[in-house]
Short mmCIF file of C-alpha atoms in Angstrom, two decimals:
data_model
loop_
_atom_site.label_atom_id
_atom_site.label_comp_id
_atom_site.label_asym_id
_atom_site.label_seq_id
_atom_site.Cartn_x
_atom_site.Cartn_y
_atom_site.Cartn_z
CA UNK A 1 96.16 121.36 101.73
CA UNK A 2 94.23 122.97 104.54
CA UNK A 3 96.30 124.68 107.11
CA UNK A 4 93.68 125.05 110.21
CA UNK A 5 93.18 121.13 109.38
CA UNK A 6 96.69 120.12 108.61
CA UNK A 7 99.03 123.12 109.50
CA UNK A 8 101.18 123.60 112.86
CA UNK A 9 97.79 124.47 114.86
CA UNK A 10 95.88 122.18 113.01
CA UNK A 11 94.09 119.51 114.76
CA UNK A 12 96.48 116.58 112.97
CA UNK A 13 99.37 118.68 114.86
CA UNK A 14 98.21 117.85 117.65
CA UNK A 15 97.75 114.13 117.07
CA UNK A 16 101.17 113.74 115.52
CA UNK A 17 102.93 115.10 118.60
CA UNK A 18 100.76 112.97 120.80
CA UNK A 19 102.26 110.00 118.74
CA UNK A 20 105.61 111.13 118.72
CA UNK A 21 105.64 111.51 122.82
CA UNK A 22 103.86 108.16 123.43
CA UNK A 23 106.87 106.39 121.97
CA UNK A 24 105.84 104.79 119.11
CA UNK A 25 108.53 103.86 116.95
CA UNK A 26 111.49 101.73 118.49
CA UNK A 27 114.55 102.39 118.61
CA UNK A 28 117.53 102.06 116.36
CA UNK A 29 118.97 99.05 116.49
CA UNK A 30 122.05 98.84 118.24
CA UNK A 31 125.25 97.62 117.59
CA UNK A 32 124.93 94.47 120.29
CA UNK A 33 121.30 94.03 119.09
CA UNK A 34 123.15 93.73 115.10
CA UNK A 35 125.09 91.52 116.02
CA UNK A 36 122.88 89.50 118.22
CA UNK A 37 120.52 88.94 114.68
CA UNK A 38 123.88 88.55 112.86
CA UNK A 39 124.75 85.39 114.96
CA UNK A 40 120.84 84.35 114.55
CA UNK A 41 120.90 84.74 110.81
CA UNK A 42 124.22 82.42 110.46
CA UNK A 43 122.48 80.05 113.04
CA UNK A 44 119.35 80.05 111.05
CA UNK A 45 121.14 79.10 107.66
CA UNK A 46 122.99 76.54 108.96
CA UNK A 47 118.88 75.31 109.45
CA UNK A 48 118.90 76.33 113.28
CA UNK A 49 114.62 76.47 113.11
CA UNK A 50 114.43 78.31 116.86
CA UNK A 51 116.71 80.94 115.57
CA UNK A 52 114.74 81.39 112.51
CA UNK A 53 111.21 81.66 113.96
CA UNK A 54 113.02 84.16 116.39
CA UNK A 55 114.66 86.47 113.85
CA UNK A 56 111.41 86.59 111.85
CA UNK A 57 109.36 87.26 114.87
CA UNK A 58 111.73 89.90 116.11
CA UNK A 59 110.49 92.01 113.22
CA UNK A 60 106.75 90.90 112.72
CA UNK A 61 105.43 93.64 114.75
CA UNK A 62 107.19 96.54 113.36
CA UNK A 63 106.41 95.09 109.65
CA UNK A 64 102.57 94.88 110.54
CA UNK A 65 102.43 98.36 111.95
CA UNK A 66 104.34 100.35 109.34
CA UNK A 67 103.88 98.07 106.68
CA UNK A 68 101.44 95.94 106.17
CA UNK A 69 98.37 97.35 108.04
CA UNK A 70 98.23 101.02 106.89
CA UNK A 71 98.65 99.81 103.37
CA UNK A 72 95.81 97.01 103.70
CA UNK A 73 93.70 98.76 105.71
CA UNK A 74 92.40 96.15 107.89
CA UNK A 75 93.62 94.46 110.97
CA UNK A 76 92.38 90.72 109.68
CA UNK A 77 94.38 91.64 106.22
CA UNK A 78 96.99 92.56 107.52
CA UNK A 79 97.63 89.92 109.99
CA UNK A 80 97.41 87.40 107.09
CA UNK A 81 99.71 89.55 105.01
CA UNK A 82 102.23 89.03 107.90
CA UNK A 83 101.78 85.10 107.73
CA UNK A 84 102.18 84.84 103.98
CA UNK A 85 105.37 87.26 104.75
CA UNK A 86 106.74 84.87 107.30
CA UNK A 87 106.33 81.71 104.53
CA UNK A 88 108.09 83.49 101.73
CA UNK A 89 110.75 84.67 103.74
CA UNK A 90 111.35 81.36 105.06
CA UNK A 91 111.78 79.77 101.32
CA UNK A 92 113.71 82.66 100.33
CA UNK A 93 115.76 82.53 103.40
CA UNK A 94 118.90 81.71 101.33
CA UNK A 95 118.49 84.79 98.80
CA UNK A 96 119.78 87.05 101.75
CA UNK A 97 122.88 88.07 102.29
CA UNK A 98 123.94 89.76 105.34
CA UNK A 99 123.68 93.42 105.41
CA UNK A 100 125.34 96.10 107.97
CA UNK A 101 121.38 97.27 109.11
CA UNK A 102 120.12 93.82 109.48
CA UNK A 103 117.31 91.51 107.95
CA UNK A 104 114.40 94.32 108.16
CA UNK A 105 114.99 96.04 105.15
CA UNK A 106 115.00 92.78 103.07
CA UNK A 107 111.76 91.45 105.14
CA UNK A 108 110.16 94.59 104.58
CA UNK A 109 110.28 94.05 100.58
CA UNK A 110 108.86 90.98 101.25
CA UNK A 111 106.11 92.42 103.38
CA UNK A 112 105.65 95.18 100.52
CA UNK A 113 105.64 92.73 97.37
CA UNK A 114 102.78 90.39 99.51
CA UNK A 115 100.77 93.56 100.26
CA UNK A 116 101.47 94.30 96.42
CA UNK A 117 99.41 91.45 95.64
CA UNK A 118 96.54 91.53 98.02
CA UNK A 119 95.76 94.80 96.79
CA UNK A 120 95.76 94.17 92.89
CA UNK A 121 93.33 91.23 94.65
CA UNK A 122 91.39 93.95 96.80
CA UNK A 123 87.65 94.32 97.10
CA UNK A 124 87.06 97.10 99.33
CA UNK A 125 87.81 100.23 99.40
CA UNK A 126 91.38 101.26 100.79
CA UNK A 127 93.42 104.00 100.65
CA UNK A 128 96.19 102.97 98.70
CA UNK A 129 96.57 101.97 95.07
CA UNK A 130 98.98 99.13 93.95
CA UNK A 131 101.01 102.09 91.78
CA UNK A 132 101.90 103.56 95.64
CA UNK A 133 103.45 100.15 96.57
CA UNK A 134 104.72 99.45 93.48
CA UNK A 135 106.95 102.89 93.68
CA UNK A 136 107.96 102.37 96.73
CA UNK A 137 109.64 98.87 95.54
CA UNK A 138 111.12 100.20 92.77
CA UNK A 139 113.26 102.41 95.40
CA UNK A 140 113.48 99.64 98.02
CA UNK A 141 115.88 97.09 96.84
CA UNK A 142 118.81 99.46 97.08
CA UNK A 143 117.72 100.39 100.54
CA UNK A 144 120.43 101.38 103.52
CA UNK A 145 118.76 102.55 105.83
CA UNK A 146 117.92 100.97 109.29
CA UNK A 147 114.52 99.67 110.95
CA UNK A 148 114.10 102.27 112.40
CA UNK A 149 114.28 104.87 110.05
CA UNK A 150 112.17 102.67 107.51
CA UNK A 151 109.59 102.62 110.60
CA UNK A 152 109.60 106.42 110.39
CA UNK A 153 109.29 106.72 106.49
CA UNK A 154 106.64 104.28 106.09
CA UNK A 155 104.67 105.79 108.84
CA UNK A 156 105.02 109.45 107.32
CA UNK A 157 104.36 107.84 103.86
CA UNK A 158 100.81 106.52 105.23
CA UNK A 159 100.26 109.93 107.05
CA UNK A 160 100.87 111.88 103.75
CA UNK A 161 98.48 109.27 102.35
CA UNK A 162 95.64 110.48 105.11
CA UNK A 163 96.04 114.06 104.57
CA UNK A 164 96.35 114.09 100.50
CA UNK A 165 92.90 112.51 100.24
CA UNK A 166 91.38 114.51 103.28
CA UNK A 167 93.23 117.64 101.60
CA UNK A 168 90.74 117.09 98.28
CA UNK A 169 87.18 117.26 100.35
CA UNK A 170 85.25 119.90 101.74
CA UNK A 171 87.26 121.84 104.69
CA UNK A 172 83.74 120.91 106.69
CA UNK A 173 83.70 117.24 105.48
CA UNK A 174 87.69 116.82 106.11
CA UNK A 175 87.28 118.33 110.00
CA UNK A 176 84.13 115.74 110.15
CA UNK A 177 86.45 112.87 109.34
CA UNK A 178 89.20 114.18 111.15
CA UNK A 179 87.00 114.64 114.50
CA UNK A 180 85.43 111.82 114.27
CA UNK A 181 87.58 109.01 112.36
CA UNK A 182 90.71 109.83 113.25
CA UNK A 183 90.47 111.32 116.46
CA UNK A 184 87.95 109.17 117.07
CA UNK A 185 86.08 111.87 119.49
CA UNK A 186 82.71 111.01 120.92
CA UNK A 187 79.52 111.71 118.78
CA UNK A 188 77.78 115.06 120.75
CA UNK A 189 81.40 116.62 120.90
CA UNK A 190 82.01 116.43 116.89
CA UNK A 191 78.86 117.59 116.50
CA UNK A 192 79.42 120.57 119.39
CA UNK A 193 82.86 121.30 117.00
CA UNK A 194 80.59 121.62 113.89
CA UNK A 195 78.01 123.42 115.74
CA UNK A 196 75.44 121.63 114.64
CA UNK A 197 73.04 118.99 116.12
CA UNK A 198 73.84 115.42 116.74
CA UNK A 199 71.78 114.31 113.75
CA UNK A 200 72.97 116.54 111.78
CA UNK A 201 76.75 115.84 112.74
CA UNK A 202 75.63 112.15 111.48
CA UNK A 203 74.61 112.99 108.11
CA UNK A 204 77.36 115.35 107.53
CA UNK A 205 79.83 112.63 108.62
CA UNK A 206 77.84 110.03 105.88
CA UNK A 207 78.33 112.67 102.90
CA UNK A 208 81.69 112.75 104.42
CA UNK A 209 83.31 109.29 103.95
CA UNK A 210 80.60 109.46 100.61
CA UNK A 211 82.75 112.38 99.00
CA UNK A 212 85.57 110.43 100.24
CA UNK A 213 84.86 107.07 98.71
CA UNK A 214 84.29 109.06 95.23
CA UNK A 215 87.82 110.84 95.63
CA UNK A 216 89.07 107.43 96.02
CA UNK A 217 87.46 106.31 93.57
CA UNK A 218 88.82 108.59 91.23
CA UNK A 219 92.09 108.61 92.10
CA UNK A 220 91.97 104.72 91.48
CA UNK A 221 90.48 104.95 88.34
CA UNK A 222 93.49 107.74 87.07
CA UNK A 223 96.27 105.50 88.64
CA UNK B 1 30.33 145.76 88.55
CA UNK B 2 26.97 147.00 87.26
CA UNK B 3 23.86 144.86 86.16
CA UNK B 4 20.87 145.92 83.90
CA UNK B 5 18.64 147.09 87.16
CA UNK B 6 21.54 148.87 88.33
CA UNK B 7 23.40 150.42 85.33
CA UNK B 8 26.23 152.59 87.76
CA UNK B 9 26.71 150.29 90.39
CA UNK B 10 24.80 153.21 93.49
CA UNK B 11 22.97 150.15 95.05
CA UNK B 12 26.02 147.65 95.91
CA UNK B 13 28.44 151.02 97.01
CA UNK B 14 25.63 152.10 99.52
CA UNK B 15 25.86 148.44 101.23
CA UNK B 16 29.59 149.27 102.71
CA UNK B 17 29.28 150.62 106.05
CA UNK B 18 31.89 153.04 107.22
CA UNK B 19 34.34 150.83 108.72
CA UNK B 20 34.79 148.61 105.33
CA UNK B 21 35.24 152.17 103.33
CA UNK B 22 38.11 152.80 105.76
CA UNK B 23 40.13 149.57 105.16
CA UNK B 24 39.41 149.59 101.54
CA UNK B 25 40.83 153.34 101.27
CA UNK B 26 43.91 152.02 103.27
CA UNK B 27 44.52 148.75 101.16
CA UNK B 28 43.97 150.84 97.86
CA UNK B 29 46.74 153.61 99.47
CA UNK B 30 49.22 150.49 100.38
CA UNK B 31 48.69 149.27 96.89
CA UNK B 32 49.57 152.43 95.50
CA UNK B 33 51.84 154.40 97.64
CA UNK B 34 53.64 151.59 100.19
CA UNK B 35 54.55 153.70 103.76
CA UNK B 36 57.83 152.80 105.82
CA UNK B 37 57.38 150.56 108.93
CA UNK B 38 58.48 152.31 112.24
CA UNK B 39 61.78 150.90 113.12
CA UNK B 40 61.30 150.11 116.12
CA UNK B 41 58.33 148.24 115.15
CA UNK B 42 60.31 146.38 113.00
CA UNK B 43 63.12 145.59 115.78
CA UNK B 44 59.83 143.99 117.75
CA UNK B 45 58.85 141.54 115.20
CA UNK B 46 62.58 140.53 114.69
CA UNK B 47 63.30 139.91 118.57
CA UNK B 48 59.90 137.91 118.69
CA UNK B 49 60.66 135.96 115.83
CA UNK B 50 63.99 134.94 117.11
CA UNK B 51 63.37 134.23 120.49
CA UNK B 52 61.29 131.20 120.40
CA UNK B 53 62.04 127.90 122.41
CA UNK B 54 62.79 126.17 119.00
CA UNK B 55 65.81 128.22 118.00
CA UNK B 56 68.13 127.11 121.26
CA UNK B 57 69.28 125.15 119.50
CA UNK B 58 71.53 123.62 116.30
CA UNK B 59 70.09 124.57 112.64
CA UNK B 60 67.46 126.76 114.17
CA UNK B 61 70.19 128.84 116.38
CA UNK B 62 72.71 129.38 113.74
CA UNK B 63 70.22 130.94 111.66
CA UNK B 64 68.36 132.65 114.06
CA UNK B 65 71.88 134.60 114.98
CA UNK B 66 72.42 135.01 111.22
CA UNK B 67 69.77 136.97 111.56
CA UNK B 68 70.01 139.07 114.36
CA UNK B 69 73.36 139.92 113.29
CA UNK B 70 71.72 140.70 110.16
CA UNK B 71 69.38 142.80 111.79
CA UNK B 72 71.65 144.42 114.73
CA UNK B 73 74.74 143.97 113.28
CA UNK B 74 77.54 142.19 114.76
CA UNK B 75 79.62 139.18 113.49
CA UNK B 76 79.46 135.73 113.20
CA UNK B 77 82.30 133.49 114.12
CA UNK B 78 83.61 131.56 111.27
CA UNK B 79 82.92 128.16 112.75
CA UNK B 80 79.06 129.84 112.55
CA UNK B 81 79.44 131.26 109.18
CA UNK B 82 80.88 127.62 107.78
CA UNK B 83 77.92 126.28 109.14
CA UNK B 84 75.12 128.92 108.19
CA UNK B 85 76.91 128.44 104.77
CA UNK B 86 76.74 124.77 104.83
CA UNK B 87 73.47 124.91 105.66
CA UNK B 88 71.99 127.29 102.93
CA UNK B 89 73.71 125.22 99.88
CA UNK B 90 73.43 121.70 101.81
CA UNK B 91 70.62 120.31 100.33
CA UNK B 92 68.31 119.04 102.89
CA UNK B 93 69.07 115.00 103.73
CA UNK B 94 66.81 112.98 102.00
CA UNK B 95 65.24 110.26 104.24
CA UNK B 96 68.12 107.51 102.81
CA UNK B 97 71.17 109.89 104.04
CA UNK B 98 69.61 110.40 107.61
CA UNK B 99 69.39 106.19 107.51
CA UNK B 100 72.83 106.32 106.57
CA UNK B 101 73.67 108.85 109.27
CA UNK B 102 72.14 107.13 111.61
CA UNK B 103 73.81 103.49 110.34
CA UNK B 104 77.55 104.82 109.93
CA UNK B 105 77.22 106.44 113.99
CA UNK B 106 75.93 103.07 114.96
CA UNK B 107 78.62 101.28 113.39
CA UNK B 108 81.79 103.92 114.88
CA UNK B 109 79.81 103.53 118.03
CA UNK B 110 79.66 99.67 118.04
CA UNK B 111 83.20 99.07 117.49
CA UNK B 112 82.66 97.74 113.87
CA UNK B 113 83.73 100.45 111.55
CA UNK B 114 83.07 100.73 108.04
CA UNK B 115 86.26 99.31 105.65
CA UNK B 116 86.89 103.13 104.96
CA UNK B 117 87.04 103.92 108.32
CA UNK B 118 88.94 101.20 109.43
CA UNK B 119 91.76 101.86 106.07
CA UNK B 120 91.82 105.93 107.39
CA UNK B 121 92.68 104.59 111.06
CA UNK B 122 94.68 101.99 110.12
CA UNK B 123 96.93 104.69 108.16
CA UNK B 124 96.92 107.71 110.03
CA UNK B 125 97.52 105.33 113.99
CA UNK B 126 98.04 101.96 113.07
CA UNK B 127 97.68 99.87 116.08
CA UNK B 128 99.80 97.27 117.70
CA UNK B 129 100.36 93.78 116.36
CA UNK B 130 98.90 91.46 119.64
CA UNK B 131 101.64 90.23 122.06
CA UNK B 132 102.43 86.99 120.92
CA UNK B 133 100.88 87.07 117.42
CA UNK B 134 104.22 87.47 115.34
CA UNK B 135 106.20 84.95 117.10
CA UNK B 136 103.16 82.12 116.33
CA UNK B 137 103.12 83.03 112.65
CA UNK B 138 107.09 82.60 112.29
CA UNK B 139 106.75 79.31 114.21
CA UNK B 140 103.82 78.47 111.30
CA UNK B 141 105.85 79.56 108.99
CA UNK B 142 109.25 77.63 109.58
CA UNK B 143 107.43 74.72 110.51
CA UNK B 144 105.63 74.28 107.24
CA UNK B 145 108.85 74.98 105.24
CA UNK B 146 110.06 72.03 107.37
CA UNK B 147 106.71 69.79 106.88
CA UNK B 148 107.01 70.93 102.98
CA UNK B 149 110.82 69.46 103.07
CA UNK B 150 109.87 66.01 104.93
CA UNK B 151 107.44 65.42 102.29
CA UNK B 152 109.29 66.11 99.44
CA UNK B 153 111.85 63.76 101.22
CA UNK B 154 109.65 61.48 101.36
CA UNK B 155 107.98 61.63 98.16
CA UNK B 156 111.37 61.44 96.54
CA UNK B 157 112.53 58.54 98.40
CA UNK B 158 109.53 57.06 97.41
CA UNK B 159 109.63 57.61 93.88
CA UNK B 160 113.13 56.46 93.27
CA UNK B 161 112.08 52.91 94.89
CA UNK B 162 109.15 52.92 92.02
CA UNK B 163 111.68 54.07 89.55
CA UNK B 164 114.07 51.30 90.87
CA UNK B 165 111.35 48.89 91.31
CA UNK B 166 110.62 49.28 87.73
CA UNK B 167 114.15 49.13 86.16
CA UNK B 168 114.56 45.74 88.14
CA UNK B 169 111.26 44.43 86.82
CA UNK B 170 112.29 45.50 82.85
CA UNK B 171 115.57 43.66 83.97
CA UNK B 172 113.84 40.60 84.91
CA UNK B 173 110.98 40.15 83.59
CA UNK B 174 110.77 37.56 80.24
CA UNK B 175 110.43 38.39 76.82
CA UNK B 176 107.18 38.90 75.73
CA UNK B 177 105.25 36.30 73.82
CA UNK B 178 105.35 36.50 69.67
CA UNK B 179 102.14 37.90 68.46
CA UNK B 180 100.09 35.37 66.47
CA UNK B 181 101.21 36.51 63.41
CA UNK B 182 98.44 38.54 60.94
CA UNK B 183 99.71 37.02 57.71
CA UNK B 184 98.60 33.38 59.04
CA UNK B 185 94.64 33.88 58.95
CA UNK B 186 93.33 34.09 56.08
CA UNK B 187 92.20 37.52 54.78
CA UNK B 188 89.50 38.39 52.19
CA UNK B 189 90.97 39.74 48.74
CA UNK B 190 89.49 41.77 46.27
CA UNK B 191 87.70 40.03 43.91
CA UNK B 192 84.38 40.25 41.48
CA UNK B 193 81.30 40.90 42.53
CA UNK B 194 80.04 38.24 39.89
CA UNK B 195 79.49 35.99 43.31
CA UNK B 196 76.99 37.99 44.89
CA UNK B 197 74.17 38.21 41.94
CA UNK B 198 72.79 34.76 40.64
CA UNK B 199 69.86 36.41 39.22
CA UNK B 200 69.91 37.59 35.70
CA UNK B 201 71.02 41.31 35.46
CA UNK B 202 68.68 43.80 34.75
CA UNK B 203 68.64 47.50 34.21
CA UNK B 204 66.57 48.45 37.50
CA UNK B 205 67.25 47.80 40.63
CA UNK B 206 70.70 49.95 40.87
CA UNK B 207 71.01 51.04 44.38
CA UNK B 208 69.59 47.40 45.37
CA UNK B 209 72.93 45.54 43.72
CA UNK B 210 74.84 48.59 44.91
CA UNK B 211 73.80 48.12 48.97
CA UNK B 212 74.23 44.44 48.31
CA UNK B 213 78.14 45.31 47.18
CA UNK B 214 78.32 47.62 50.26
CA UNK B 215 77.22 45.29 52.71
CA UNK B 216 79.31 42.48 51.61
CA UNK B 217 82.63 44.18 51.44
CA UNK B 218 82.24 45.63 54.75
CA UNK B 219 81.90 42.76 55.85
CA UNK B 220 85.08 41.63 54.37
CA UNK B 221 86.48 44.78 55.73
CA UNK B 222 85.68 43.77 59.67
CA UNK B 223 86.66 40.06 59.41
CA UNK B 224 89.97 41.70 57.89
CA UNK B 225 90.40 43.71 60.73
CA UNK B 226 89.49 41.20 63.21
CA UNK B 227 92.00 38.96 61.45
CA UNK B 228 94.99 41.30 61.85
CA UNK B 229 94.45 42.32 65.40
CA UNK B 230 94.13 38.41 65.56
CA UNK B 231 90.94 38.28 67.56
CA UNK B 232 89.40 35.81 64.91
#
């Protein structure tokens, strides 16, 4: 790893605490809000459709921001993802059994075995391999824990993802994307950070994601 | 170098006036014994090199105070040094990778990143679901798993009229009529070929008497046919 990149004064510090202060991830459920969904999912299998469509939606948001998109990579993906989620769920409905942290953790194996296969299906680049998700099944079907903390582990897990294949470039190339991609800072002030001309900044940033891509690459062709 | 009218070279020496002797005695002492520059001559031709309007800036400046630390001393901050150092083993871009450049900071300027780019933000800030969006795609989804049931309600309701539809009609409906039967009609048998030659037999003419068998039992063999599937 690279500490001034990804160490306590490291640029990706900085962002993470900026994410943890703007609030982010929800909070946990509580124990009105449990049984609130409780009372929906009984409603819903007695084929109550309103209560259905409102448990499942109750939960779309928090499976396409900690699921589904930073796996896919892709807004458009991962919005689809969330529909073909929705339909499985909804024949499966009568596999579930209530459990004491609510619906999530089952929807989210749904989410992860539909973003399973669009992946095996991919045709882009992305960052994850189907090996990741398959993993993180294998330990998901005996889950306890809440939303929440699934929210919190899935986000860290794409994080992790971020900095492993940034930690394999060039320091210079990593701080490029980092600037750049992920702090998504304007052009002349990258290029200011790199000291080096705008130009310059552009075709540094190219190699860049091209070093990247062949990391990527390799990684996919060893997993 | 001497010629034939002038064996020891005296005429062409004579042409050098005093000025040329001068530089060629210095040239032939640099050649042989170098002298050291003044310093401060040296510090001159350094500052004068460095100061020039085209090293304010980027490449240019980060080598030009490589080099005056170089010559003055002094030290480079690392950010400097990581670039002086990327720039002496970075390969200059070849006309393709300044396109590129130039393409990829279009595209993160127009809004439309890359895939990559899009997969690194996606993972390290994923963005918000739109308001709305996840409560549409549960109402899709429940409401084809209820469009999926009425069909298959109906296409089960359906097919158990056919099914009934047909039992009734097997019930019903009256014995079919006997075939005609095959043995009736009148078949060919086998029999000699005695019938089909009236002419005297003769050695030649084998395959002739041989199609002439061929045809006619064949023919035999169709009206047989025709005669069991009783279309006679």
């Amino acid at each position: 790893m690279l500490p001034w990149v990804f160490g306590p004064e490291g640029p990706l510090a900085a962002l993470r605490a900026t994410a943890r202060r703007s609030g982010r991830v929800r909070s946990v459920l509580d124990e009105a809000e449990l049984e609130r969904e409780r009372s929906e999912w009984e409603r819903a299998r007695e084929g109550d459709r309103a209560a259905l469509g409102a448990l499942l939606s109750r939960h779309g948001p928090r499976l396409y921001r900690s699921v589904l998109l930073p796996r896919l990579g892709s807004p458009a993906l991962a919005e689809e993802a969330l529909g073909v989620t929705y339909v499985k769920a909804v024949e499966r409905f009568e596999q579930f059994t209530w459990q004491g942290v609510g619906i999530y953790p089952w929807l989210r194996v749904v989410a992860l075995r539909v973003a399973l296969d669009q992946l095996r299906a991919r045709k882009r680049e992305l960052l994850f391999e189907p090996e990741h998700v398959e993993r993180e099944l294998d330990g998901a079907a005996r889950e306890v824990r809440d939303a929440e903390a699934l929210e919190r582990h899935d986000l860290a897990f794409a994080r992790r993802r971020v900095e492993e294949v940034l930690g394999r470039l060039n320091p210079r190339y990593a701080r490029a994307i980092v600037l750049r991609v992920l702090e998504e800072r304007p052009r002349d002030e990258c290029a200011r950070e790199l000291e080096v001309t705008a130009a310059t900044f552009d075709v540094v940033l190219h190699r860049a994601m091209t070093a990247l891509k062949k990391v990527l690459a390799e990684r996919g062709a060893a997993a | 170098m001497s010629s034939p009218a002038d064996p020891d070279g005296r005429r062409e020496a004579a042409w050098l006036d005093d000025a040329e002797e001068l530089a060629l005695a210095e040239a032939l002492r640099a050649a042989w014994r170098p002298a050291e520059l003044d310093s401060a001559c040296v510090d001159e031709l350094v500052e004068l090199a460095l100061t020039g309007p085209e090293l304010a800036s980027g490449e240019a400046a980060i080598e030009a105070e490589a080099l005056r630390a170089a010559a003055y001393g002094g030290e480079l901050s690392p950010a400097r040094a990581g670039a002086l150092a990327a720039l002496a083993v970075g390969e200059l871009p070849t006309p393709a990778e300044t396109l590129a450049g130039r393409t990829l900071a279009h595209e993160l300027g127009s809004g439309a990143p890359p895939p990559l780019v899009e997969a690194l933000r996606a993972a390290w800030e994923p963005r918000e679901l739109a308001a709305g969006r996840a409560a549409v795609l549960a109402d899709r989804a429940v409401e084809r798993r209820r469009r999926t049931n009425v069909i298959a309600v109906a296409f089960g309701a359906g097919a158990g009229v056919l099914a009934l539809a047909a039992g009734v009609a097997l019930l019903v409906r009256p014995p079919p009529e006997a075939a005609p039967a095959a043995a009736a009609v009148p078949v060919a048998r086998s029999r000699s070929t005695a019938a089909l030659f009236e002419e005297r037999f003769t050695v030649e003419a084998t395959s002739a008497r041989i199609d002439r068998i061929g045809e006619a039992r064949a023919r035999d063999l169709r009206a047989n046919r025709y005669a069991a599937w009783g279309v006679r």
